[in-house]
Short mmCIF file of C-alpha atoms in Angstrom, two decimals:
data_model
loop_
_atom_site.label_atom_id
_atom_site.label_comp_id
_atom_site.label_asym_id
_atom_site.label_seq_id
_atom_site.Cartn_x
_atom_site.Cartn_y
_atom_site.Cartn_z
CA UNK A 23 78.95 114.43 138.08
CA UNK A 24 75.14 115.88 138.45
CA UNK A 25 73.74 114.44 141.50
CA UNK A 26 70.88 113.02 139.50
CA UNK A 27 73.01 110.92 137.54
CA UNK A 28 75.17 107.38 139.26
CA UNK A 29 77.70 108.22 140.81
CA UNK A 30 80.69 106.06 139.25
CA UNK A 31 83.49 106.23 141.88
CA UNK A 32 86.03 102.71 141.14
CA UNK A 33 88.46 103.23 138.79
CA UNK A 34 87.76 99.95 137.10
CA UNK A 35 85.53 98.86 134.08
CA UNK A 36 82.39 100.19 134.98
CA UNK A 37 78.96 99.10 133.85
CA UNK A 38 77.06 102.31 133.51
CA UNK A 39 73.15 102.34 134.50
CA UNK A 40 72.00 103.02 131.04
CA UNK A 41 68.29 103.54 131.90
CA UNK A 42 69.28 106.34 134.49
CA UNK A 43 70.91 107.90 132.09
CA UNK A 44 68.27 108.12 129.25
CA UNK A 45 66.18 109.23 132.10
CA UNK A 46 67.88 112.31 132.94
CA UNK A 47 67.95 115.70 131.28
CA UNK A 48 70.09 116.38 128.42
CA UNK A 49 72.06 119.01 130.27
CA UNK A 50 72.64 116.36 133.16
CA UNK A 51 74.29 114.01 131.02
CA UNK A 52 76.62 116.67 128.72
CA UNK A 53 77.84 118.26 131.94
CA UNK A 54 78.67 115.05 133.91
CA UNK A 55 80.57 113.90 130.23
CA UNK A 56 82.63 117.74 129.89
CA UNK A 57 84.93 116.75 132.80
CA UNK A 58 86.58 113.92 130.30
CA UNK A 59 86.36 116.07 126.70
CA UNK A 60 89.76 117.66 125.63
CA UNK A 61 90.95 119.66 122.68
CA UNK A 62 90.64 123.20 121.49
CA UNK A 63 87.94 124.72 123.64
CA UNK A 64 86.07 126.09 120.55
CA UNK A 65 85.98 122.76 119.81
CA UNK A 66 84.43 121.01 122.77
CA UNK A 67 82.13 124.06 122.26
CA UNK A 68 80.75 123.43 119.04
CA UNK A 69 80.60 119.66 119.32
CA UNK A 70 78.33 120.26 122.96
CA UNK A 71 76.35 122.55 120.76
CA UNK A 72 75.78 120.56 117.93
CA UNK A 73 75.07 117.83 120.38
CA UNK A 74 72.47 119.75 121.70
CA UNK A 75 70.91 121.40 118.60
CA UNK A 76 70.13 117.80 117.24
CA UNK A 77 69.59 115.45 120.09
CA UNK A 78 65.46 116.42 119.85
CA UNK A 79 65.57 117.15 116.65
CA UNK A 80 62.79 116.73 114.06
CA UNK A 81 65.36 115.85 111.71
CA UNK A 82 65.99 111.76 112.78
CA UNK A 83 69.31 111.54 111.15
CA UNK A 84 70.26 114.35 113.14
CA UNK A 85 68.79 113.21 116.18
CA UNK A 86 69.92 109.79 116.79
CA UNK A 87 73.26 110.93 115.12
CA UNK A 88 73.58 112.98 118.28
CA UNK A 89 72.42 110.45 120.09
CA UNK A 90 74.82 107.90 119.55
CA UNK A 91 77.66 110.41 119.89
CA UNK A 92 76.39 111.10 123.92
CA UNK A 93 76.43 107.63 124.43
CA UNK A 94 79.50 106.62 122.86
CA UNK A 95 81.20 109.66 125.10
CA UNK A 96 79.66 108.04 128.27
CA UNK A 97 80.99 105.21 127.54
CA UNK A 98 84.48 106.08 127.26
CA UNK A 99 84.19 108.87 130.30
CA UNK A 100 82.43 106.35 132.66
CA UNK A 101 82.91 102.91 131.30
CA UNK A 102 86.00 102.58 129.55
CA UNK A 103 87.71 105.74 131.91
CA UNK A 104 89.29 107.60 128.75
CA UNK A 105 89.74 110.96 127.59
CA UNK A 106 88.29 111.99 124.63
CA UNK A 107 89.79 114.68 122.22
CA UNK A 108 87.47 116.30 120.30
CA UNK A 109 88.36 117.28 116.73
CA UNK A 110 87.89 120.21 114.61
CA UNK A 111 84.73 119.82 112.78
CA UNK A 112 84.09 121.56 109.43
CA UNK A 113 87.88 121.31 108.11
CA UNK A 114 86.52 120.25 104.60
CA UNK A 115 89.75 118.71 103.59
CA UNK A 116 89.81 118.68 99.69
CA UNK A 117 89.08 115.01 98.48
CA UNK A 118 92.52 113.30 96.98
CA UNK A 119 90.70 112.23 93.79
CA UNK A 120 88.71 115.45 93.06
CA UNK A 121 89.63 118.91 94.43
CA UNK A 122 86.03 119.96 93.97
CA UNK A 123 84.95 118.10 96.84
CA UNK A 124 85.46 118.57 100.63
CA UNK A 125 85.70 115.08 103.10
CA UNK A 126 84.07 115.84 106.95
CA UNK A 127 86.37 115.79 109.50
CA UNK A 128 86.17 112.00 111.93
CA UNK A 129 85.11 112.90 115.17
CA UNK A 130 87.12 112.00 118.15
CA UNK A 131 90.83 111.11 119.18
CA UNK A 132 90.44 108.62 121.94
CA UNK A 133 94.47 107.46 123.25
CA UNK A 134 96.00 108.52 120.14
CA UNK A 135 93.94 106.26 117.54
CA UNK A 136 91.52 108.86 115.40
CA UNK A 137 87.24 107.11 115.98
CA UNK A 138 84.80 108.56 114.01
CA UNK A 139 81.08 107.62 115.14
CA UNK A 140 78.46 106.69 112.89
CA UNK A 141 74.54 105.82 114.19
CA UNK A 142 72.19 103.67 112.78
CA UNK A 143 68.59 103.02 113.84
CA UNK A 144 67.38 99.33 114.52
CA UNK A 145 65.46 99.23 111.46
CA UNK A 146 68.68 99.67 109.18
CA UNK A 147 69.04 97.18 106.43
CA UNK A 148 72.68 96.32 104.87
CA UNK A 149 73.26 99.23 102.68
CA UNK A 150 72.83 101.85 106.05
CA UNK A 151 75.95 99.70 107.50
CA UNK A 152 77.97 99.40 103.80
CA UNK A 153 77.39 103.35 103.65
CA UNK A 154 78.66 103.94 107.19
CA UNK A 155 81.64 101.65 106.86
CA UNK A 156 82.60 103.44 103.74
CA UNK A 157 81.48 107.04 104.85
CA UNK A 158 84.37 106.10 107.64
CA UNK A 159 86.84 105.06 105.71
CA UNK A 160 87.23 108.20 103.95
CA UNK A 161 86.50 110.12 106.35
CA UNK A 162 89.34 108.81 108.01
CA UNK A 163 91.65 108.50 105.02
CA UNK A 164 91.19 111.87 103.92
CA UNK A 165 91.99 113.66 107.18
CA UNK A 166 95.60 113.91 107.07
CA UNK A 167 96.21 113.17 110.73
CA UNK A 168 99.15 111.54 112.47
CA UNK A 169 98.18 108.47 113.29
CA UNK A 170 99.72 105.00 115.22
CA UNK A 171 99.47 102.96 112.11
CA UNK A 172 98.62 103.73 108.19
CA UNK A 173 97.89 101.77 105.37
CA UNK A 174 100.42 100.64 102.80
CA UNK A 175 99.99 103.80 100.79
CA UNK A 176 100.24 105.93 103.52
CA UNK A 177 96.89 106.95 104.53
CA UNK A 178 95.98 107.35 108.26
CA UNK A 179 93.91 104.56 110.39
CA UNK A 180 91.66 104.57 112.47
CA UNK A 181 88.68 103.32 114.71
CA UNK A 182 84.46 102.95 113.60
CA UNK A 183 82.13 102.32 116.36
CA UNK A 184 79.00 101.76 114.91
CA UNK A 185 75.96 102.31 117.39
CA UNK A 186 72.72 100.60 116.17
CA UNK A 187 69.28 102.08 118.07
CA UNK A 188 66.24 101.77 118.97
CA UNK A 189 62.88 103.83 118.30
CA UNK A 190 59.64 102.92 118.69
CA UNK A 191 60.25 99.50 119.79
CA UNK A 192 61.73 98.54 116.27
CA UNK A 193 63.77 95.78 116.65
CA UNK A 194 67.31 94.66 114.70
CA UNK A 195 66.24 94.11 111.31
CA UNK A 196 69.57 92.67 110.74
CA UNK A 197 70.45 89.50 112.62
CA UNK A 198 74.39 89.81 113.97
CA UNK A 199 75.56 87.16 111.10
CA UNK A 200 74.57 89.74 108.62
CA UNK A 201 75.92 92.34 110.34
CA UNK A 202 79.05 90.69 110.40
CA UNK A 203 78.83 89.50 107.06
CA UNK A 204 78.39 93.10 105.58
CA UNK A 205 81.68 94.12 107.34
CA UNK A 206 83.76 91.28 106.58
CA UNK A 207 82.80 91.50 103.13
CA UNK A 208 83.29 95.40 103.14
CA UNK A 209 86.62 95.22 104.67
CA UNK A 210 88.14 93.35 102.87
CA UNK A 211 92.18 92.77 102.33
CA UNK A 212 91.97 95.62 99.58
CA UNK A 213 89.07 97.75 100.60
CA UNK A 214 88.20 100.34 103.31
CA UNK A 215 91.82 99.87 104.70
CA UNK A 216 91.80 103.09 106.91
CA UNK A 217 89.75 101.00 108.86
CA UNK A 218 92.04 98.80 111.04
CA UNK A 219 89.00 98.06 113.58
CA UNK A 220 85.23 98.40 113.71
CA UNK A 221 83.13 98.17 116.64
CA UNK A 222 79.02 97.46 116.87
CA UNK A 223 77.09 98.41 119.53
CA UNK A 224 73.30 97.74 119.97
CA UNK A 225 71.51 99.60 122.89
CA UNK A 226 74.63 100.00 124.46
CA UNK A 227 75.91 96.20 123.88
CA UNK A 228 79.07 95.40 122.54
CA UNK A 229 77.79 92.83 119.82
CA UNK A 230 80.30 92.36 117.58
CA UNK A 231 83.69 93.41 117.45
CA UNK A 232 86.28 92.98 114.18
CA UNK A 233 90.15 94.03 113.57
CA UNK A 234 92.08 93.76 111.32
CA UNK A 235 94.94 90.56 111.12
CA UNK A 236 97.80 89.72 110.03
CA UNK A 237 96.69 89.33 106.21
CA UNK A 238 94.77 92.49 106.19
CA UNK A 239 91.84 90.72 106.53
CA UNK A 240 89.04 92.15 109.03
CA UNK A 241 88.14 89.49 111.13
CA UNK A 242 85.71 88.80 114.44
CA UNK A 243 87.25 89.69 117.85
CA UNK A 244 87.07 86.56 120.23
CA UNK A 245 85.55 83.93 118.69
CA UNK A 246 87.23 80.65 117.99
CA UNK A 247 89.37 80.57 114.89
CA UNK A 248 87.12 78.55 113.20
CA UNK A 249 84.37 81.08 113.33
CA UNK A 250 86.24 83.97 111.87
CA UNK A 251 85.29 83.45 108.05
CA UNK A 252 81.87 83.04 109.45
CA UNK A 253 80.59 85.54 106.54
CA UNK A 254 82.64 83.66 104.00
CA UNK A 255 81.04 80.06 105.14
CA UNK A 256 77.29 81.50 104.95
CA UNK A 257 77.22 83.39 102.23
CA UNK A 258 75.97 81.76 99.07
CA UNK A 259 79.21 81.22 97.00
CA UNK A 260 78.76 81.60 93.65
CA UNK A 261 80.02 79.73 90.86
CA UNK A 262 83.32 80.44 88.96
CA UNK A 263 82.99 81.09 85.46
CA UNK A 264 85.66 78.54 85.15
CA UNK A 265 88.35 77.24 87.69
CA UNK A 266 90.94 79.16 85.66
CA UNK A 267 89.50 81.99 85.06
CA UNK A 268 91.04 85.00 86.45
CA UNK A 269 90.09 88.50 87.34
CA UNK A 270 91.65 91.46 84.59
CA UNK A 271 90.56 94.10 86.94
CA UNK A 272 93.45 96.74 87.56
CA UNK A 273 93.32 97.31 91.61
CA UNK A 274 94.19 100.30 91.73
CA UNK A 275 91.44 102.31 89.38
CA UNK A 276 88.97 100.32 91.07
CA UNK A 277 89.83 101.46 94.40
CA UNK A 278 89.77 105.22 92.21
CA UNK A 279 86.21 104.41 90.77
CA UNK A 280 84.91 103.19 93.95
CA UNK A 281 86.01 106.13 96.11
CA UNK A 282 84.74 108.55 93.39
CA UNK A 283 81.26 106.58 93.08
CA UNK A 284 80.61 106.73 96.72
CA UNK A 285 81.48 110.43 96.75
CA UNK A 286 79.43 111.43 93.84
CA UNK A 287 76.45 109.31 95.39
CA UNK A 288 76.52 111.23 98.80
CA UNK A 289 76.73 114.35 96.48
CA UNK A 290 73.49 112.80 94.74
CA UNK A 291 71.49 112.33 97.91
CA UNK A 292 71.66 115.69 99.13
CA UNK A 293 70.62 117.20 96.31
CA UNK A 294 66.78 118.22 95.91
CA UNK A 295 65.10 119.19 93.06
CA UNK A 296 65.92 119.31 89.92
CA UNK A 297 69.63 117.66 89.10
CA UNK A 298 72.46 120.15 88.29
CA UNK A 299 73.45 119.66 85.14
CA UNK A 300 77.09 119.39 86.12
CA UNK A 301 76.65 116.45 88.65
CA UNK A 302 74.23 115.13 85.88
CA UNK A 303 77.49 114.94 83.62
CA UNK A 304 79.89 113.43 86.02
CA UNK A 305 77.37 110.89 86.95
CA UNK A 306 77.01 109.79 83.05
CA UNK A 307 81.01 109.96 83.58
CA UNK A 308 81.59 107.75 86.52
CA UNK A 309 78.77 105.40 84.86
CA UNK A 310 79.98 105.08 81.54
CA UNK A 311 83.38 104.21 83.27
CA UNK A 312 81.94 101.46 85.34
CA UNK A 313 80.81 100.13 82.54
CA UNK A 314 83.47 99.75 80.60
CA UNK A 315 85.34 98.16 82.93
CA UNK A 316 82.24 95.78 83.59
CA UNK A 317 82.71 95.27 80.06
CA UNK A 318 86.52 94.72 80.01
CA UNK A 319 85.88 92.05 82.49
CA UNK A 320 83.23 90.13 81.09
CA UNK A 321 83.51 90.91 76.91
CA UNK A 322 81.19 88.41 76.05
CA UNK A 323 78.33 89.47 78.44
CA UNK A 324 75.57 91.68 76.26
CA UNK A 325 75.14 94.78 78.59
CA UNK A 326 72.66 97.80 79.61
CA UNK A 327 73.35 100.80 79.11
CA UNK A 328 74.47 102.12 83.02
CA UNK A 329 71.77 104.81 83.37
CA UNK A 330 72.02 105.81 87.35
CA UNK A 331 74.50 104.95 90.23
CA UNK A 332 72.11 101.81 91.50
CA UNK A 333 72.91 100.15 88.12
CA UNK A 334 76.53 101.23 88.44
CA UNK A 335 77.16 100.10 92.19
CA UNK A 336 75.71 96.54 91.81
CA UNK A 337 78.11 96.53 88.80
CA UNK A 338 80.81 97.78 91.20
CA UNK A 339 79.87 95.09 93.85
CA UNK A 340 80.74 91.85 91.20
CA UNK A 341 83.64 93.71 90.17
CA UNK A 342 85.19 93.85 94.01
CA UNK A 343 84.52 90.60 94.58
CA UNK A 344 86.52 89.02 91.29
CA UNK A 345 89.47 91.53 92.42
CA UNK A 346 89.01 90.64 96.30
CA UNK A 347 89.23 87.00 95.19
CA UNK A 348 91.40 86.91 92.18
CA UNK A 349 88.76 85.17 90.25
CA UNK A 350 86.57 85.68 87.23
CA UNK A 351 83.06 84.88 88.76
CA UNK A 352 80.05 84.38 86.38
CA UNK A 353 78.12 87.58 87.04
CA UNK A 354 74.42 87.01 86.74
CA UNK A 355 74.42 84.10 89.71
CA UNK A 356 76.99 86.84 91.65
CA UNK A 357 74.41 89.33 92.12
CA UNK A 358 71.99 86.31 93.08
CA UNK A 359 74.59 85.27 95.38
CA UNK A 360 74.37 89.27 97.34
CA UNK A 361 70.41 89.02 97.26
CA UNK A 362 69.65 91.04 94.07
CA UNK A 363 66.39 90.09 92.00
CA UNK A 364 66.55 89.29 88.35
CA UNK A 365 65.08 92.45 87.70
CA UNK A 366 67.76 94.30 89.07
CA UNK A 367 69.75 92.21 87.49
CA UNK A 368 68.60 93.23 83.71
CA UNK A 369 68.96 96.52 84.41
CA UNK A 370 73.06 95.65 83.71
CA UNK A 371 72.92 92.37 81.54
CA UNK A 372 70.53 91.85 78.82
CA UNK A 373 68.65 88.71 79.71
CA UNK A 374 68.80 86.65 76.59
CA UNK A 375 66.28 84.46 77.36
CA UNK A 376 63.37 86.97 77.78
CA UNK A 377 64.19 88.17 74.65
CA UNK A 378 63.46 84.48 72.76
CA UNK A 379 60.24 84.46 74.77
CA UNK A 380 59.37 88.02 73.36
CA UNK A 381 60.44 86.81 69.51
#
């Protein structure tokens, strides 16, 4: 290890000197890290490079990405005393619902279990920790590696650490009960289940830790049974059309339509200008399909038309939650219930009653 850096010499759980390390030079910190990286050399190579093209980098995605990929490698060379394999980026494995698109490779192999990374800056709201969780679970599902455990279907498992930081002073926007409650809700039995644990770490804190038990459900690492449907018991819980109403919603093309939606939304983000008029048709595709299932659920609810993937996700969002629970929930006090405002809300449902005012 570079002489300017600690010098970590038990072979215990150490607690690394975080502020020495921010302090010294990039350089000091990937050499002292090299000693515990293994893999294909070209490998190690590119990730180190790509480490150190985007650590300063205008770019603030890119830089705190490669940010929170030094420190989680730190932590497991100093702290947790681990190897670290790293994988082969830029495999652009063809996605299992649409051959057209590619899936990015997860990033590490840390004693045998597959860990993909994913940064977030303090300021993050929800939706920066539902994309990450999801980004994950394909990423992770789509890699076709061997793996210690899979899900029912087959599909690999793996590890998320989630490293929330800093800049400027900014603060957690989120408080750790909404954290939690994103992730709980997120993972649920039937979704995201290449994810068999999640890990969040906030300036180099453990704050909250989750795995999966034996129901399938993702639940809070040591805290008293009582706590671990903490997200359940604060969210607002919204009421049931009717006690015996039950969810029509076929599992299985949801998981499809979700996995498609989140894949044709990343597509949508990166794309500048003016919109190809191919993604412009699947996107009235994968809409128009949302819909109708929307529709199939609830055939007495007067609906939008779904114009653009916002309208379609919070659509999505009710949806999951009647399959997650098996029940029929009445949709407009759903979306209430996961913080959306009415006017959100009649983008999807016509509101009846501002159409009497407007007569």
């Amino acid at each position: 290890m570079s002489s300017k850096l600690p010098r970590y010499l038990d072979l215990e759980h150490t607690k690394l000197d975080w502020e020495a390390h921010r302090k010294a030079t990039l350089k000091d910190r990937i050499d002292a890290v090299k000693h515990a990286l293994i893999g294909e050399p070209e490998h190690i190579q590119a990730k180190i490079r790509e480490i150190e093209n985007n650590y300063h980098s205008k770019d603030e995605k890119a830089a705190i990405g490669a940010q929170g990929e030094l420190e989680f490698l730190e932590r497991m060379a100093f702290e947790e005393k681990q190897k670290i394999e790293v994988l082969e980026d830029n495999r652009d494995l063809p996605h299992p619902l649409d051959p057209d698109l590619n899936i990015k490779n997860p990033d590490y192999r840390v004693k045998d279990e597959i860990v993909e990374i994913k940064s977030r800056l303090s300021k993050s709201g929800k939706s920066a920790i539902r994309k990450a969780l999801e980004e994950a679970n394909e990423q992770i599902k789509g890699s076709g590696y061997a793996t210690p455990t899979y899900t029912e279907e087959g599909y690999p498992q793996g590890k998320l650490n989630i490293q929330i930081i800093e800049k400027n002073g900014e603060k957690l926007k989120l408080s750790i009960e909404e954290i939690s409650n994103v992730i709980t809700r997120q993972c649920s039995p039937r979704q995201l289940r290449s994810l068999k644990e999640v890990f969040v770490y906030h300036e180099n804190q453990l704050i909250l830790q989750f795995k999966r038990d034996d129901r399938n459900r993702m639940v809070e690492v040591g805290l008293p049974k009582e706590k671990t449907h903490s997200a359940e018991q604060h969210l607002p819980k919204p009421e049931a059309q009717s006690e015996q109403a039950t969810s029509q919603v076929n599992s299985q093309v949801l998981k499809q339509l979700i996995e498609y939606h989140n894949r044709v939304t990343d597509i949508y983000d990166k794309q500048r200008g003016e919109l190809d008029p191919k993604l412009k048709e699947t996107i009235d595709k994968i809409n128009t399909q949302i819909q109708n299932m929307f529709q199939k659920e609830y055939p007495n609810v007067k609906l939008q038309s779904f114009k653009s993937l916002t309208v379609s996700k919070m659509a999505l969002e009710v949806i999951k939650k009647n399959d997650m629970e098996g029940k029929k929930f009445e949709p407009v006090k759903t979306l209430k219930g996961m913080g959306f405002k009415q006017s959100d809300i009649n983008r999807i449902i016509v509101n009846e009653k501002s159409q009497e005012m407007e007569r």
